[in-house]
mmCIF file of N, CA, C and O in Angstrom:
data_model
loop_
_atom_site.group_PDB
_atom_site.id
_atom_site.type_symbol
_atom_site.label_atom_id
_atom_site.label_comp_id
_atom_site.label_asym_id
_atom_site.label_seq_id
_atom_site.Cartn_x
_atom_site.Cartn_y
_atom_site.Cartn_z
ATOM 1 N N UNK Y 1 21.780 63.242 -21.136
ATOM 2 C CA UNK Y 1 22.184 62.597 -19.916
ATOM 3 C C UNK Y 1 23.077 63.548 -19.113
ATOM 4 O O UNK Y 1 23.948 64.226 -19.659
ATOM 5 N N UNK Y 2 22.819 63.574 -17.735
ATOM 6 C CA UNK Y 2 23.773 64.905 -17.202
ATOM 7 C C UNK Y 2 24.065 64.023 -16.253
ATOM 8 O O UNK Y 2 23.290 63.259 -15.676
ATOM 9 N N UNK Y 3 25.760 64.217 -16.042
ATOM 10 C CA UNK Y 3 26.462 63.639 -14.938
ATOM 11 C C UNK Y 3 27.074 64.609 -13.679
ATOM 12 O O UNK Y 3 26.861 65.821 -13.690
ATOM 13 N N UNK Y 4 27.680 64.104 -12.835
ATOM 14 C CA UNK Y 4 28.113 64.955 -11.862
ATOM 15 C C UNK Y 4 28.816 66.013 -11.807
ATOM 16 O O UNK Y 4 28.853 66.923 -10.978
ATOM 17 N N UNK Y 5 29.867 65.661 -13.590
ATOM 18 C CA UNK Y 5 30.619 66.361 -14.144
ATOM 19 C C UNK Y 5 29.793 68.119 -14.433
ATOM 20 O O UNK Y 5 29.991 69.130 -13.760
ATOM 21 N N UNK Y 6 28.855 67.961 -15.670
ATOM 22 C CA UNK Y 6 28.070 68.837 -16.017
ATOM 23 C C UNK Y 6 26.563 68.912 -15.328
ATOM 24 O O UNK Y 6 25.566 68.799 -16.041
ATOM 25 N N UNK Y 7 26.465 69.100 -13.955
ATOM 26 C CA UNK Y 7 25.285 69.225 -13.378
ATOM 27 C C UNK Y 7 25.768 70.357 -13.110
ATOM 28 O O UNK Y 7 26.853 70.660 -12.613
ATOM 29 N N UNK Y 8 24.364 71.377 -13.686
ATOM 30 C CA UNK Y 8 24.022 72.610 -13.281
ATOM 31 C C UNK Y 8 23.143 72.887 -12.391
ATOM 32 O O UNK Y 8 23.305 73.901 -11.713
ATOM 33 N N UNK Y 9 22.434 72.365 -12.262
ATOM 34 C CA UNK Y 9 21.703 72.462 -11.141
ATOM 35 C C UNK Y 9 21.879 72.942 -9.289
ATOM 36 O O UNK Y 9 21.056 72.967 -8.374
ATOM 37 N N UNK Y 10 23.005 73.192 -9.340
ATOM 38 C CA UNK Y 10 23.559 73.244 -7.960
ATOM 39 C C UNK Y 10 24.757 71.867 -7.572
ATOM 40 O O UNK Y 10 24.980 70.843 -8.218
ATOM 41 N N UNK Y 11 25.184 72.208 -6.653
ATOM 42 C CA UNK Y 11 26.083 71.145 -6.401
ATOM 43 C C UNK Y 11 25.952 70.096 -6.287
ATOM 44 O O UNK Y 11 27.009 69.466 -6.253
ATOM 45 N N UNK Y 12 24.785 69.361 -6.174
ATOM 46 C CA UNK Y 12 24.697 67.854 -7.003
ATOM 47 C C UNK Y 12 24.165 66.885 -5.323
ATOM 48 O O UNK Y 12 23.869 67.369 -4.231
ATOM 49 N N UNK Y 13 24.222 65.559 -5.718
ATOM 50 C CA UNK Y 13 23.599 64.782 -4.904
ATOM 51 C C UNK Y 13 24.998 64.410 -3.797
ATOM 52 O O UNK Y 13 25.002 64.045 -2.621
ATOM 53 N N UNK Y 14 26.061 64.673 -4.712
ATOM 54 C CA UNK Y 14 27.411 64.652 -3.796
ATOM 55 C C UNK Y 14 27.581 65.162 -2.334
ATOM 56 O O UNK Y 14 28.189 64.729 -1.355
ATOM 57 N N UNK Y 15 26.954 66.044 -2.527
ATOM 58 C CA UNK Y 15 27.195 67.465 -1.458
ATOM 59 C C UNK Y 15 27.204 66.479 0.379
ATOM 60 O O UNK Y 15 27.879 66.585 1.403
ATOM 61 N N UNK Y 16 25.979 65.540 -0.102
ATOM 62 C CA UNK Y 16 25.339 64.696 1.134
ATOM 63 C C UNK Y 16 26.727 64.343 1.663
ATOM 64 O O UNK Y 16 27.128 64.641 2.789
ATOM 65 N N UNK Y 17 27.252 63.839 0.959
ATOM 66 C CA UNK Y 17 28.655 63.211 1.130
ATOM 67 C C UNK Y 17 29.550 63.422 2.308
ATOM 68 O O UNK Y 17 30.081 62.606 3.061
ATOM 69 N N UNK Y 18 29.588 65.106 2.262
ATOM 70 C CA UNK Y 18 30.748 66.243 3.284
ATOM 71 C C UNK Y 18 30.445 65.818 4.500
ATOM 72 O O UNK Y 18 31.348 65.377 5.211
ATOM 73 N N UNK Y 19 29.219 65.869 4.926
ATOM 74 C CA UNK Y 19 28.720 65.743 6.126
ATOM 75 C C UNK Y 19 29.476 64.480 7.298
ATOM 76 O O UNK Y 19 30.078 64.431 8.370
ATOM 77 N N UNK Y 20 28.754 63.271 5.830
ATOM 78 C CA UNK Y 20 29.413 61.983 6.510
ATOM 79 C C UNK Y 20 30.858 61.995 6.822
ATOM 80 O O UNK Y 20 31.386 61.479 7.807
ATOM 81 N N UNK Y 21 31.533 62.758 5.700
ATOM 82 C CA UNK Y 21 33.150 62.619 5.706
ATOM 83 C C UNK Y 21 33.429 63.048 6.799
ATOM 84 O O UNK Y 21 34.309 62.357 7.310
ATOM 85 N N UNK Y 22 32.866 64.472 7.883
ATOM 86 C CA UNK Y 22 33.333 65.022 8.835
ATOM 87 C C UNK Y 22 32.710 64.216 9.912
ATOM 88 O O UNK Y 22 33.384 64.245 10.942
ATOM 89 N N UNK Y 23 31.390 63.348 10.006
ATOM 90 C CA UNK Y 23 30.899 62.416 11.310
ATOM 91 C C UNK Y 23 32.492 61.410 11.063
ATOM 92 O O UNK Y 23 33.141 61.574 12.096
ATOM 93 N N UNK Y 24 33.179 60.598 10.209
ATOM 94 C CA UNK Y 24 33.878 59.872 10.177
ATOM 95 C C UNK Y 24 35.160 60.520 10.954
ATOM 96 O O UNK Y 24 35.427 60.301 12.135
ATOM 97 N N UNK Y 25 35.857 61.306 10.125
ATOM 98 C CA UNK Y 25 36.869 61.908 10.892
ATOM 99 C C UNK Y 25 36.857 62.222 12.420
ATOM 100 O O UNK Y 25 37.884 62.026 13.071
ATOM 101 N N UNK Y 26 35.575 62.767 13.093
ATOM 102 C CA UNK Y 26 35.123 62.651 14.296
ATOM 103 C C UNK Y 26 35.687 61.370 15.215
ATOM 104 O O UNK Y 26 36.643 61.156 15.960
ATOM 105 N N UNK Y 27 34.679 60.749 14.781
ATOM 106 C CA UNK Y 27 34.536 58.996 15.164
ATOM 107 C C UNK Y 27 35.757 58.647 15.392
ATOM 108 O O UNK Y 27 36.184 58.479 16.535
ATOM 109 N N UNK Y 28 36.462 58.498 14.331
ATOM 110 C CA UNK Y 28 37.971 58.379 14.089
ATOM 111 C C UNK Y 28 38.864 59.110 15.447
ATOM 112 O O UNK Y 28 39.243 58.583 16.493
ATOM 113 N N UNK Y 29 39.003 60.418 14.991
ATOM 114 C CA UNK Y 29 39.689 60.681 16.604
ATOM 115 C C UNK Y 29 39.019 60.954 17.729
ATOM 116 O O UNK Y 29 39.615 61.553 18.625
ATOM 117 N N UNK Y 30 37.985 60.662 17.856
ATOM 118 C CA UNK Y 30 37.617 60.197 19.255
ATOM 119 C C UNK Y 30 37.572 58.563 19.743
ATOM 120 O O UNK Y 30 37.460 58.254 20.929
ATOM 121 N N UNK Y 31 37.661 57.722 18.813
ATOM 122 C CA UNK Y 31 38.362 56.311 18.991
ATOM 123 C C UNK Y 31 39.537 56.231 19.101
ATOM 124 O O UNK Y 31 39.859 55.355 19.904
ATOM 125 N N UNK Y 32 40.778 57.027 18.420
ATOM 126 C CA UNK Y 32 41.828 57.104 18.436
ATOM 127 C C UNK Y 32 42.081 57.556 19.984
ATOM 128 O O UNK Y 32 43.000 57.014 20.598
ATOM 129 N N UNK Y 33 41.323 58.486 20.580
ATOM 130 C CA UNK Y 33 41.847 59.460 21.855
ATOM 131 C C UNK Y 33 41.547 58.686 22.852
ATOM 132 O O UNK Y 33 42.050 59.024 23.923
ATOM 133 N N UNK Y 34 40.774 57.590 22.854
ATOM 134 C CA UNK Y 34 40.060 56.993 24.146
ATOM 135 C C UNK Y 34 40.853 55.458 24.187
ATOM 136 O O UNK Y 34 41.069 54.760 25.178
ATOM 137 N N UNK Y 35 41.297 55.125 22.375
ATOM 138 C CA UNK Y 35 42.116 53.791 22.876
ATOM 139 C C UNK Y 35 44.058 54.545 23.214
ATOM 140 O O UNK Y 35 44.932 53.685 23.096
ATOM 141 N N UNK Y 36 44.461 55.710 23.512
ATOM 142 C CA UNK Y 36 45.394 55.908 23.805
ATOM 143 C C UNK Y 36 45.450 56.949 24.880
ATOM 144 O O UNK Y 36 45.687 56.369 25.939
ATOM 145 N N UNK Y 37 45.344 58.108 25.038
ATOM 146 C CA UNK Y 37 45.288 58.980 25.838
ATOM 147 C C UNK Y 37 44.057 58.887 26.994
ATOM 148 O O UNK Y 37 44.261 59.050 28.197
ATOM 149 N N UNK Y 38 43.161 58.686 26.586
ATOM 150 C CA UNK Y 38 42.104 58.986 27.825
ATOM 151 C C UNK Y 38 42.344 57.554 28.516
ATOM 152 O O UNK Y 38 41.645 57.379 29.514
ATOM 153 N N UNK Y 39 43.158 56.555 28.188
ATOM 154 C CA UNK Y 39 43.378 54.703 28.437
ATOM 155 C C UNK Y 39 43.430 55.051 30.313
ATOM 156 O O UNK Y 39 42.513 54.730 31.069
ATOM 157 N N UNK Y 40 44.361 55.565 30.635
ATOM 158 C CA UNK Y 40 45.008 55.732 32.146
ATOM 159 C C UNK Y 40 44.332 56.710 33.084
ATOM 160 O O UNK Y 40 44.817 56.989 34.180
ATOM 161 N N UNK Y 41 43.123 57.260 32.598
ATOM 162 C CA UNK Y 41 42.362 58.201 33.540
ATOM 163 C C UNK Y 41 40.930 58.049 34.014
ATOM 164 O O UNK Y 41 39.861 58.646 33.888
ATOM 165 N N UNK Y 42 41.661 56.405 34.934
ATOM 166 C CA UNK Y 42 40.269 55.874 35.955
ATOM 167 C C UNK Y 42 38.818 55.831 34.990
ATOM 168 O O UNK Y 42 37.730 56.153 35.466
ATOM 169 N N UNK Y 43 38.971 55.445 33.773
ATOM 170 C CA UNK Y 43 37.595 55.113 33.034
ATOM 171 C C UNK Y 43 37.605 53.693 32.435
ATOM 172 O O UNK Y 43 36.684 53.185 31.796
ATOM 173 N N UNK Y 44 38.957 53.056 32.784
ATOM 174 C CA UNK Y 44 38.160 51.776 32.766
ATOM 175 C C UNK Y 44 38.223 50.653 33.779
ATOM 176 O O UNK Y 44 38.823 51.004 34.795
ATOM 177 N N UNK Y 45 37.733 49.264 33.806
ATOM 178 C CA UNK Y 45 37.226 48.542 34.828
ATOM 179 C C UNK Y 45 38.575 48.172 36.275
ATOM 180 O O UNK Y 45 38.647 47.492 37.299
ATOM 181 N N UNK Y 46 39.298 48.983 35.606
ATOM 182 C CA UNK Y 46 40.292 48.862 36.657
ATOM 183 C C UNK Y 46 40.690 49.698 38.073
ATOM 184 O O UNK Y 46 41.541 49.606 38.958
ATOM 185 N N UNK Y 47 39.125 50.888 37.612
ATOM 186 C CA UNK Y 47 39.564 52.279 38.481
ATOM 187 C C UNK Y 47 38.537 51.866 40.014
ATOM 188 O O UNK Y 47 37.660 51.033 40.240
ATOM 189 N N UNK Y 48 39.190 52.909 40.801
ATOM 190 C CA UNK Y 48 37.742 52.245 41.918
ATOM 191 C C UNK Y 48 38.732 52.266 43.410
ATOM 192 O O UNK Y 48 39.950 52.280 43.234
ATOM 193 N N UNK Y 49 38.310 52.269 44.576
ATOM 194 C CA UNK Y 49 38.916 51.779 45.382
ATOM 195 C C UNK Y 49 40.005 50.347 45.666
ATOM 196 O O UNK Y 49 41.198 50.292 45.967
ATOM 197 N N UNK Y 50 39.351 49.671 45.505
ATOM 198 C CA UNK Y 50 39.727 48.230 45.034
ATOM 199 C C UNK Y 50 40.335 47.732 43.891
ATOM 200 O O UNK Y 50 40.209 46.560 43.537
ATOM 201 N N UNK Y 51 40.989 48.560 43.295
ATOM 202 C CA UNK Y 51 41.441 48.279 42.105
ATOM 203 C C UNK Y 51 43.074 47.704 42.450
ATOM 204 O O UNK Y 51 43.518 46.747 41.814
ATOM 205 N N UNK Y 52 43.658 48.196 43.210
ATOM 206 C CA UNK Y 52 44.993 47.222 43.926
ATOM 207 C C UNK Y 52 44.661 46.903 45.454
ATOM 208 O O UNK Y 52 45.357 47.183 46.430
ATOM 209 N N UNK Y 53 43.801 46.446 45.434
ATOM 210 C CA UNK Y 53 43.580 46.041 46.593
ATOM 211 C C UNK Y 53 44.446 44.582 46.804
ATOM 212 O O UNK Y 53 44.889 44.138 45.745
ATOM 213 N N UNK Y 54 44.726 43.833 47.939
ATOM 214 C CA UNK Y 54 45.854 42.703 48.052
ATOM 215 C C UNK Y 54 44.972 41.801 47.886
ATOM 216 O O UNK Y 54 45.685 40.812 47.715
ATOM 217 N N UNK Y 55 43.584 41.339 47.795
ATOM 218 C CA UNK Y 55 43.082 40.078 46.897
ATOM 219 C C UNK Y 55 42.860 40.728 45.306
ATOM 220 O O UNK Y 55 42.580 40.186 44.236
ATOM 221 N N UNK Y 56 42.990 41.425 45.495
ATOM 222 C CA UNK Y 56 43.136 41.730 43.691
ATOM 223 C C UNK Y 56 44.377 41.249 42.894
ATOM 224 O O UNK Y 56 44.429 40.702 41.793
ATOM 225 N N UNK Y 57 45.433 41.628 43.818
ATOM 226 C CA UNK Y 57 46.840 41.701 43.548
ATOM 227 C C UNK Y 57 47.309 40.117 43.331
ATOM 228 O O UNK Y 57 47.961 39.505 42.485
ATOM 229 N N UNK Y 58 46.446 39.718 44.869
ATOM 230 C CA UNK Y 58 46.636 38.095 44.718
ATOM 231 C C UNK Y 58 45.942 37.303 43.200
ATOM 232 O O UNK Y 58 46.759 36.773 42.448
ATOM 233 N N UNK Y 59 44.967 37.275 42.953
ATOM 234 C CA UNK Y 59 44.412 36.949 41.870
ATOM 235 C C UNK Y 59 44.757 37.739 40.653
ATOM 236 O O UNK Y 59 43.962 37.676 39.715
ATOM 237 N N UNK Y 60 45.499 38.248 40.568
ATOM 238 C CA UNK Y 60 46.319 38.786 39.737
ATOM 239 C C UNK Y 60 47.559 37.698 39.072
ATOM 240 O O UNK Y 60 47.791 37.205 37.969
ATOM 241 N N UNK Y 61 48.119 37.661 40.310
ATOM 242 C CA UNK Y 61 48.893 36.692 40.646
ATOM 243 C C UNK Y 61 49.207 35.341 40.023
ATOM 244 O O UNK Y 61 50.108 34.751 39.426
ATOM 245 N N UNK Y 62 47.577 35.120 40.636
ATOM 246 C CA UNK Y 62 47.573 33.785 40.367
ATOM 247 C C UNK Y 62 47.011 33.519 38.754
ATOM 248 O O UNK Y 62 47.475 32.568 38.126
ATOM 249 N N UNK Y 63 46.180 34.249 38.251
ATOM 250 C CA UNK Y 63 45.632 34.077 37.093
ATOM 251 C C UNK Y 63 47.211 34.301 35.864
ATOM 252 O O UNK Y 63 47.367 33.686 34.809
ATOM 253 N N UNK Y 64 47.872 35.029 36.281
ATOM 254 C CA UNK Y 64 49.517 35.302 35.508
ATOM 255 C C UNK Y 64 50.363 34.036 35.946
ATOM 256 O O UNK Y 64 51.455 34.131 35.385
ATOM 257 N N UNK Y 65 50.300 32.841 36.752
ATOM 258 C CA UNK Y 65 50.859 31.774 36.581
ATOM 259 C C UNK Y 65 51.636 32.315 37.416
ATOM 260 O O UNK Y 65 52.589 31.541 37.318
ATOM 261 N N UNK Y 66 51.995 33.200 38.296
ATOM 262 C CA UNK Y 66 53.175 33.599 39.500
ATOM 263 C C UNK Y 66 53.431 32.729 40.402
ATOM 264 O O UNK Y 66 54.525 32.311 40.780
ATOM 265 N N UNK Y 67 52.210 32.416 40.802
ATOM 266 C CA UNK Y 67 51.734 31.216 42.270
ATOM 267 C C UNK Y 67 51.010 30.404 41.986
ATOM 268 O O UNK Y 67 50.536 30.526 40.856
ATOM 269 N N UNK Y 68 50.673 29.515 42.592
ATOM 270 C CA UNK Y 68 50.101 27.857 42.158
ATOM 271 C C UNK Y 68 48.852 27.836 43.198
ATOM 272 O O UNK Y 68 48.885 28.493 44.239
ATOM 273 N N UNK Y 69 47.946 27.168 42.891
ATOM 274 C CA UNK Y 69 46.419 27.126 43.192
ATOM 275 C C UNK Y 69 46.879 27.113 45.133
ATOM 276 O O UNK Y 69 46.262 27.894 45.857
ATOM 277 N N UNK Y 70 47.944 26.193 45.744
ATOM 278 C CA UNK Y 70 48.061 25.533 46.990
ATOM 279 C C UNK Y 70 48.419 26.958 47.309
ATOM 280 O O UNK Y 70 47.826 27.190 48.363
ATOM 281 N N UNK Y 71 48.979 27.863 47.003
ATOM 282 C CA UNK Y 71 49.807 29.281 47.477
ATOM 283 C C UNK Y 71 48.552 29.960 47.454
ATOM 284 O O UNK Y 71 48.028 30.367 48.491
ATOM 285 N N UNK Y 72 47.976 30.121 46.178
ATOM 286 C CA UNK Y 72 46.810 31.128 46.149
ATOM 287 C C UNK Y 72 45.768 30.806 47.259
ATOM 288 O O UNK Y 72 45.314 31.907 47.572
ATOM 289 N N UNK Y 73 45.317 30.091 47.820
ATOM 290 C CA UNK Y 73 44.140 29.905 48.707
ATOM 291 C C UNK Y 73 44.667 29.443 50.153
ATOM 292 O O UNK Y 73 43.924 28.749 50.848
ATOM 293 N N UNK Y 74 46.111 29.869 50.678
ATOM 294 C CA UNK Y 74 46.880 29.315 51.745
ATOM 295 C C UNK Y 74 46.599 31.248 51.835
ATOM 296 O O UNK Y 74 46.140 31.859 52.800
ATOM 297 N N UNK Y 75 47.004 31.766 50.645
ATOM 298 C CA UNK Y 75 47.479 33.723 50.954
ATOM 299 C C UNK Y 75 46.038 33.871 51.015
ATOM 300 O O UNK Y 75 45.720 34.360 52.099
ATOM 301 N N UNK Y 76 44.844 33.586 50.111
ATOM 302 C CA UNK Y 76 43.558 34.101 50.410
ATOM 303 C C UNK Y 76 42.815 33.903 51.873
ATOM 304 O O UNK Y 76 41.864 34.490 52.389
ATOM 305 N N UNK Y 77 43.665 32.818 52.317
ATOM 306 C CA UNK Y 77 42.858 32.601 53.630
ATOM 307 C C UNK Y 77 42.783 33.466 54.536
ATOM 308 O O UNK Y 77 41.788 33.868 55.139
ATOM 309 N N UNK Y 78 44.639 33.965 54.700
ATOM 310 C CA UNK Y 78 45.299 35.122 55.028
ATOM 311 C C UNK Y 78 44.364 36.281 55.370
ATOM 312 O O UNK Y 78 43.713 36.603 56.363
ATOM 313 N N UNK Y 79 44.590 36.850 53.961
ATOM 314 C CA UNK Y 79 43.944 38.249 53.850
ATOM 315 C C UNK Y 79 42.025 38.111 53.897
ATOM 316 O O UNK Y 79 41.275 39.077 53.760
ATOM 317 N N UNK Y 80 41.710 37.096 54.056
ATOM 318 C CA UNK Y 80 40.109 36.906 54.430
ATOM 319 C C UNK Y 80 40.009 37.078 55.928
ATOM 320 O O UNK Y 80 38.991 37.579 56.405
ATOM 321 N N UNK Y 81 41.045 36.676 56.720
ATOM 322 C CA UNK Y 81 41.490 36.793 58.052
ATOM 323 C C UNK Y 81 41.324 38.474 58.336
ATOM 324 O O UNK Y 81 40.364 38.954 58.939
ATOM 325 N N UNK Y 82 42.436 39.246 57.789
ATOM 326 C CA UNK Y 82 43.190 40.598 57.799
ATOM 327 C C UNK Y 82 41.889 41.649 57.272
ATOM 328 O O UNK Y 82 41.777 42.689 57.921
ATOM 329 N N UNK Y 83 41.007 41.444 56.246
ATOM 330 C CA UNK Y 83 40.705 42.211 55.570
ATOM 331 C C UNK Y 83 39.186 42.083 55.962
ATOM 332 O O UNK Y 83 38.523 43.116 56.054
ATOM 333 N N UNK Y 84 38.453 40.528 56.259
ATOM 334 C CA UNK Y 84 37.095 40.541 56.518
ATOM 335 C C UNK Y 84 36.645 40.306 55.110
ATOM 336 O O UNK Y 84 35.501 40.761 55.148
ATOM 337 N N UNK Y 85 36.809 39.946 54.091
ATOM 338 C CA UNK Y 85 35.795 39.626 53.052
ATOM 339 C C UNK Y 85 34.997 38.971 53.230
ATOM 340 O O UNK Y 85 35.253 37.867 53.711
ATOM 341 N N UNK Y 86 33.466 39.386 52.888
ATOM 342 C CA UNK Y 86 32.334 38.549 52.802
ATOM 343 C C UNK Y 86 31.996 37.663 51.571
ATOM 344 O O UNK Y 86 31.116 38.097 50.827
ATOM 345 N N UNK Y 87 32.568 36.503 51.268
ATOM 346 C CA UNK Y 87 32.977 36.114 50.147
ATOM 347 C C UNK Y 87 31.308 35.017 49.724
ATOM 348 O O UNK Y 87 30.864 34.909 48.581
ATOM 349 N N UNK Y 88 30.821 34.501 50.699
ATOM 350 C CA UNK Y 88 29.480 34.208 50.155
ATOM 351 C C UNK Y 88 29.839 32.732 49.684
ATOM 352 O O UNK Y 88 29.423 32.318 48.602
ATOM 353 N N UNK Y 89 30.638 31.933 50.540
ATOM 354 C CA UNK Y 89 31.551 30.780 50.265
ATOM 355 C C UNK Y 89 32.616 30.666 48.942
ATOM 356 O O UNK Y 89 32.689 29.653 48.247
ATOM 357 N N UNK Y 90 33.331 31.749 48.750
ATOM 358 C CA UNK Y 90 33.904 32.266 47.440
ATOM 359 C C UNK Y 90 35.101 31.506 48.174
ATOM 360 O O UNK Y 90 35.565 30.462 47.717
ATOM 361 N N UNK Y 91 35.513 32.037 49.212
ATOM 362 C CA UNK Y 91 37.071 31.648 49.846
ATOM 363 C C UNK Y 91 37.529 30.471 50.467
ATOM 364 O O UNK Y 91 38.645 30.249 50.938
ATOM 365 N N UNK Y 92 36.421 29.659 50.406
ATOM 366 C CA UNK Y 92 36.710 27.848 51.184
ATOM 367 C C UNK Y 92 37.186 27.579 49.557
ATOM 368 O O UNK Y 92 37.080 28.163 48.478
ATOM 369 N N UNK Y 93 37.744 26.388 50.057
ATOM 370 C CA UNK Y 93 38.420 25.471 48.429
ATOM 371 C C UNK Y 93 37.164 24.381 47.842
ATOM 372 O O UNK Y 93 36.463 23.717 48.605
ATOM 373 N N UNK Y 94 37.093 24.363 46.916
ATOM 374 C CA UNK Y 94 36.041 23.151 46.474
ATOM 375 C C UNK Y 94 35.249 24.079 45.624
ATOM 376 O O UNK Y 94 35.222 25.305 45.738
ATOM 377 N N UNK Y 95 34.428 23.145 44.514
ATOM 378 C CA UNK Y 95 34.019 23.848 44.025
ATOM 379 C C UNK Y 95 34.473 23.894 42.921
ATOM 380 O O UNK Y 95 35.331 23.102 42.532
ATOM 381 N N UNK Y 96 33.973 24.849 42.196
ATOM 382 C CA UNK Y 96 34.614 25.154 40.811
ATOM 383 C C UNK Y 96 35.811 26.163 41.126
ATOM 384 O O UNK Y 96 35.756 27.238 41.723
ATOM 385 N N UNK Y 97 36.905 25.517 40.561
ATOM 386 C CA UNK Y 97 37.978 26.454 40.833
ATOM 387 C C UNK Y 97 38.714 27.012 39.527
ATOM 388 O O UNK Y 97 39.642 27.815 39.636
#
């Protein structure tokens, strides 16, 4: 019976092993680099023109409990005024809110 111990044969069925160990370590810090360092450089859903835009900011706002539904759609009316959004009946009240 020959084990891994006394295999002569060459370095054994182990060897397969190295490969995976170095795809892992990979994986590893390139998950590590993208949930910390690469986080703040416009790659995720926050980057864009519009990303602080003042109905963004507003619904920001409002979804964080800052302002109350009567404030939020008194200021959206506002900036639908100021800004021109084509909201596609997004900005009247009613509806699913």
């Amino acid at each position: 019976m020959q084990t891994l111990a006394n295999w002569d044969g060459g370095p054994g069925p182990w060897i397969l092993f190295f490969p995976l160990i170095w795809a892992a370590v990979i994986v590893g810090v390139v998950t590590l680099l993208r949930r910390t360092v690469w986080r703040g450089r416009g790659r995720g859903p926050q980057s864009g023109p519009d990303a602080q835009s003042p109905i963004t900011v507003l619904g920001h706002r409002f979804a964080s409990g800052e302002i109350d539904e009567d404030e939020y759609w008194r200021r959206l009316s506002v900036l639908d005024e100021q800004f021109g959004r084509s909201a596609g009946g997004r900005g009247k009240k009613g509806g699913a809110a």
